[in-house]
Short mmCIF file of C-alpha atoms in Angstrom, two decimals:
data_model
loop_
_atom_site.label_atom_id
_atom_site.label_comp_id
_atom_site.label_asym_id
_atom_site.label_seq_id
_atom_site.Cartn_x
_atom_site.Cartn_y
_atom_site.Cartn_z
CA MET Y 1 71.21 146.14 110.79
CA GLU Y 2 68.14 148.24 110.04
CA SER Y 3 66.84 147.01 106.68
CA LEU Y 4 65.65 143.63 107.95
CA GLN Y 5 62.58 142.90 110.00
CA ILE Y 6 63.18 143.90 113.63
CA PRO Y 7 63.93 141.77 115.48
CA TYR Y 8 65.64 139.69 112.81
CA ARG Y 9 67.01 136.18 112.99
CA ALA Y 10 70.49 135.32 111.77
CA VAL Y 11 72.53 132.20 111.04
CA VAL Y 12 76.31 132.13 110.63
CA VAL Y 13 77.91 128.99 109.20
CA GLY Y 14 81.64 128.69 109.84
CA ALA Y 15 81.21 130.51 113.12
CA THR Y 16 84.46 129.33 114.70
CA GLY Y 17 86.68 130.86 112.01
CA GLY Y 18 88.18 134.29 112.37
CA LEU Y 19 85.57 136.04 110.22
CA GLY Y 20 82.68 133.83 111.27
CA ALA Y 21 83.33 134.51 114.95
CA ALA Y 22 83.54 138.24 114.26
CA PHE Y 23 80.21 138.14 112.43
CA VAL Y 24 78.61 136.39 115.37
CA GLU Y 25 80.00 138.96 117.80
CA HIS Y 26 78.61 141.85 115.78
CA LEU Y 27 75.19 140.23 115.48
CA GLU Y 28 75.03 139.40 119.19
CA ASP Y 29 75.79 143.06 119.92
CA ASP Y 30 73.12 144.35 117.51
CA PRO Y 31 69.96 145.27 119.48
CA ASN Y 32 67.94 144.69 116.29
CA CYS Y 33 69.01 141.04 116.15
CA GLY Y 34 66.65 138.85 118.12
CA CYS Y 35 68.54 135.60 117.59
CA VAL Y 36 71.83 134.48 116.09
CA VAL Y 37 72.71 130.83 115.62
CA ALA Y 38 76.39 129.92 115.19
CA LEU Y 39 76.96 126.73 113.23
CA GLY Y 40 80.07 124.74 112.39
CA ARG Y 41 81.56 121.28 112.54
CA HIS Y 42 81.46 121.23 116.34
CA SER Y 43 78.18 123.05 116.93
CA GLU Y 44 74.88 121.46 117.86
CA PRO Y 45 73.60 120.63 115.34
CA PRO Y 46 76.93 120.20 113.51
CA VAL Y 47 77.47 121.37 109.95
CA ASP Y 48 80.14 119.70 107.85
CA LEU Y 49 80.46 121.00 104.27
CA LEU Y 50 81.65 117.56 103.17
CA ASP Y 51 78.53 115.88 104.57
CA GLU Y 52 75.28 116.98 102.94
CA THR Y 53 73.25 115.03 105.49
CA SER Y 54 74.59 117.27 108.28
CA ILE Y 55 73.55 120.38 106.31
CA GLU Y 56 70.10 118.97 105.67
CA ARG Y 57 69.65 118.10 109.36
CA ALA Y 58 70.78 121.57 110.43
CA ALA Y 59 68.27 123.15 108.03
CA GLY Y 60 65.54 120.97 109.50
CA TRP Y 61 66.56 121.98 113.00
CA LEU Y 62 66.51 125.70 112.06
CA SER Y 63 63.06 125.37 110.51
CA LYS Y 64 61.78 123.98 113.79
CA GLN Y 65 63.20 126.97 115.68
CA ALA Y 66 61.57 129.46 113.30
CA PRO Y 67 59.96 129.15 109.85
CA GLU Y 68 62.03 132.02 108.38
CA TRP Y 69 65.55 133.37 108.89
CA ASP Y 70 66.32 136.91 107.73
CA LEU Y 71 70.12 136.72 107.44
CA ILE Y 72 72.09 133.62 106.42
CA LEU Y 73 75.85 134.08 106.30
CA ASP Y 74 78.33 131.52 105.00
CA ALA Y 75 81.75 132.33 106.45
CA THR Y 76 83.45 129.09 105.42
CA GLY Y 77 86.46 128.64 103.16
CA ILE Y 78 89.89 127.06 102.85
CA LEU Y 79 93.16 128.16 101.28
CA THR Y 80 95.91 125.91 102.67
CA ILE Y 81 95.00 122.22 102.37
CA ASP Y 82 96.92 119.48 104.18
CA GLY Y 83 99.93 121.77 104.35
CA HIS Y 84 99.74 122.68 100.67
CA GLY Y 85 99.43 126.37 99.90
CA PRO Y 86 98.16 127.87 96.64
CA GLU Y 87 99.97 126.74 93.51
CA LYS Y 88 102.42 129.20 91.97
CA ARG Y 89 102.41 127.45 88.60
CA LEU Y 90 100.30 124.93 86.69
CA ARG Y 91 102.98 122.29 87.13
CA ASP Y 92 102.35 122.46 90.89
CA LEU Y 93 98.72 121.42 90.43
CA ASP Y 94 97.63 118.41 92.50
CA PRO Y 95 94.22 117.05 91.46
CA ALA Y 96 93.40 115.80 94.96
CA ILE Y 97 94.15 119.18 96.50
CA MET Y 98 92.16 120.93 93.78
CA ALA Y 99 89.18 118.63 94.34
CA ARG Y 100 89.21 119.39 98.06
CA SER Y 101 89.39 123.12 97.36
CA PHE Y 102 86.30 122.85 95.18
CA ALA Y 103 84.55 120.64 97.76
CA ILE Y 104 84.94 123.22 100.52
CA ASN Y 105 84.93 126.51 98.62
CA ALA Y 106 82.24 125.79 96.05
CA ILE Y 107 80.31 122.55 96.49
CA GLY Y 108 79.88 123.01 100.25
CA PRO Y 109 78.41 126.52 99.91
CA ALA Y 110 76.19 125.29 97.07
CA LEU Y 111 74.78 122.64 99.42
CA LEU Y 112 74.27 125.31 102.08
CA PHE Y 113 72.32 127.36 99.55
CA LYS Y 114 70.31 124.29 98.53
CA HIS Y 115 69.12 123.56 102.05
CA LEU Y 116 69.15 127.00 103.73
CA ALA Y 117 67.87 129.29 100.99
CA PRO Y 118 64.27 128.01 101.43
CA LEU Y 119 64.39 129.42 105.00
CA LEU Y 120 64.65 133.01 103.72
CA PRO Y 121 61.53 135.18 104.10
CA ARG Y 122 59.19 135.18 101.12
CA GLN Y 123 57.35 138.43 101.86
CA ARG Y 124 60.15 140.69 103.09
CA LYS Y 125 63.84 141.31 102.66
CA GLY Y 126 66.18 138.41 103.35
CA ILE Y 127 69.92 138.07 102.80
CA LEU Y 128 71.95 135.02 101.81
CA ALA Y 129 75.63 135.91 101.65
CA THR Y 130 78.89 134.00 101.27
CA LEU Y 131 82.56 134.91 101.54
CA SER Y 132 84.25 134.85 98.17
CA ALA Y 133 87.64 136.38 97.23
CA ARG Y 134 88.88 139.00 94.80
CA VAL Y 135 91.25 136.43 93.31
CA GLY Y 136 88.16 134.53 92.21
CA SER Y 137 87.36 137.30 89.75
CA ILE Y 138 88.22 136.16 86.22
CA GLU Y 139 88.27 139.68 84.86
CA ASP Y 140 90.50 140.96 87.66
CA ASN Y 141 93.07 138.16 87.30
CA GLN Y 142 96.26 139.80 86.08
CA LEU Y 143 98.84 137.65 87.86
CA GLY Y 144 97.91 133.99 87.36
CA GLY Y 145 98.82 131.33 89.89
CA TRP Y 146 96.64 130.06 92.73
CA VAL Y 147 94.72 127.96 90.21
CA SER Y 148 92.67 125.82 92.60
CA TYR Y 149 91.68 128.63 94.94
CA ARG Y 150 90.91 131.07 92.11
CA ALA Y 151 88.85 128.52 90.23
CA SER Y 152 86.92 127.39 93.32
CA LYS Y 153 86.00 130.95 94.22
CA ALA Y 154 85.07 131.70 90.61
CA ALA Y 155 82.78 128.67 90.78
CA LEU Y 156 81.31 130.02 94.02
CA ASN Y 157 80.57 133.33 92.30
CA GLN Y 158 78.69 131.48 89.57
CA ILE Y 159 76.73 129.58 92.23
CA VAL Y 160 75.79 132.91 93.83
CA ARG Y 161 74.56 134.31 90.51
CA THR Y 162 72.58 131.19 89.64
CA THR Y 163 70.99 131.00 93.09
CA ALA Y 164 69.98 134.66 92.86
CA LEU Y 165 68.29 134.09 89.51
CA GLU Y 166 66.34 131.13 90.84
CA LEU Y 167 65.23 132.82 94.07
CA ARG Y 168 63.88 135.92 92.28
CA PHE Y 169 60.75 133.88 91.53
CA SER Y 170 60.15 132.39 95.00
CA HIS Y 171 61.81 134.97 97.30
CA ARG Y 172 61.33 138.25 95.46
CA GLN Y 173 62.94 140.45 98.10
CA ALA Y 174 65.98 138.25 98.72
CA ALA Y 175 69.53 139.46 98.12
CA VAL Y 176 72.02 136.71 97.37
CA ILE Y 177 75.48 138.20 97.60
CA ALA Y 178 79.15 137.24 97.23
CA LEU Y 179 81.40 139.20 99.59
CA GLN Y 180 85.08 140.11 99.43
CA PRO Y 181 86.33 140.77 102.98
CA GLY Y 182 89.82 141.88 102.00
CA THR Y 183 92.94 140.34 103.51
CA CYS Y 184 92.17 139.89 107.20
CA ALA Y 185 94.27 138.91 110.18
CA THR Y 186 92.91 135.36 110.34
CA ARG Y 187 94.49 131.93 110.36
CA LEU Y 188 93.52 131.42 106.69
CA SER Y 189 95.57 134.39 105.46
CA GLU Y 190 98.46 134.20 107.93
CA PRO Y 191 101.09 132.77 105.55
CA TYR Y 192 100.26 135.35 102.82
CA ARG Y 193 99.77 138.62 104.64
CA ALA Y 194 103.28 139.95 103.97
CA ARG Y 195 102.40 140.48 100.30
CA ALA Y 196 99.07 142.15 101.00
CA PRO Y 197 98.89 145.94 100.62
CA GLU Y 198 96.53 146.11 103.62
CA VAL Y 199 95.60 143.71 106.41
CA LEU Y 200 92.29 144.27 108.15
CA ALA Y 201 91.10 143.26 111.60
CA PRO Y 202 88.32 140.68 111.30
CA GLU Y 203 86.10 142.83 113.53
CA TYR Y 204 86.48 145.78 111.17
CA ALA Y 205 86.01 143.83 107.94
CA THR Y 206 82.91 141.99 109.10
CA GLY Y 207 81.38 145.17 110.52
CA GLU Y 208 81.84 146.89 107.16
CA LEU Y 209 80.41 143.87 105.30
CA LEU Y 210 77.29 143.94 107.45
CA LYS Y 211 76.86 147.63 106.63
CA VAL Y 212 77.18 146.79 102.93
CA LEU Y 213 74.56 144.04 103.20
CA ASP Y 214 72.24 146.42 105.07
CA ARG Y 215 72.31 148.78 102.06
CA LEU Y 216 71.75 146.17 99.37
CA GLU Y 217 68.35 145.27 97.94
CA ALA Y 218 66.86 142.53 95.78
CA SER Y 219 67.96 144.48 92.69
CA ASP Y 220 71.58 143.91 93.80
CA SER Y 221 71.10 140.16 94.16
CA GLY Y 222 73.58 137.94 92.37
CA ASN Y 223 76.48 140.39 92.54
CA PHE Y 224 79.90 140.56 94.18
CA TYR Y 225 80.81 143.35 96.63
CA ASP Y 226 83.86 144.22 98.69
CA PHE Y 227 83.91 145.52 102.26
CA GLU Y 228 83.83 149.11 100.99
CA GLY Y 229 80.61 148.47 99.08
CA GLN Y 230 82.23 148.48 95.65
CA ARG Y 231 80.77 146.05 93.12
CA LEU Y 232 83.51 143.74 91.83
CA PRO Y 233 83.66 142.08 88.43
CA PHE Y 234 83.05 138.36 88.18
#
């Protein structure tokens, strides 16, 4: 990446997932990246989206390593929960499964934003990005189904927009972005790839997403972009 301070510091949360690991690999290979920290449930410090204390402790640990972090990537997310895939119809809705979907896909990232956003630079460009999904777009929904996952990602998009509006006063050069990686060959998408028009390698999708983030500015903050750089409707 060339638009951030060189060398820049990066954090990837969800670093053991297919996309998170690919992000980490790209950043480790980038000569402009001076440091990349990979966080997850089994890292040190650990980050558990269902445990705000762990997120707060990780933020405190990061602040001791450096006062500012230029790139913060949230690569977390869940689609199949306890063996239950996305609902095909409303009558399949399970409130416990829906609550867990929201806990991991929306509330967890919101807590990451709460504790990690203050680590963004105040006097230069910083990026806070999270993985959303095209099916979370309300305007783009033409098929129905997948109620819990769609709604949780739509909630995440709203969290992105709200965070962006708040940070424009304290972190004027920050870009807070929702990303659509496409359907990738990861464990999350494995049961559903047969219906996808295109399946991308995680290495390719994450590389393209980093290029997109490199081109975005504070004026783009609060928006939703796919791996080709196209702005998607909320």
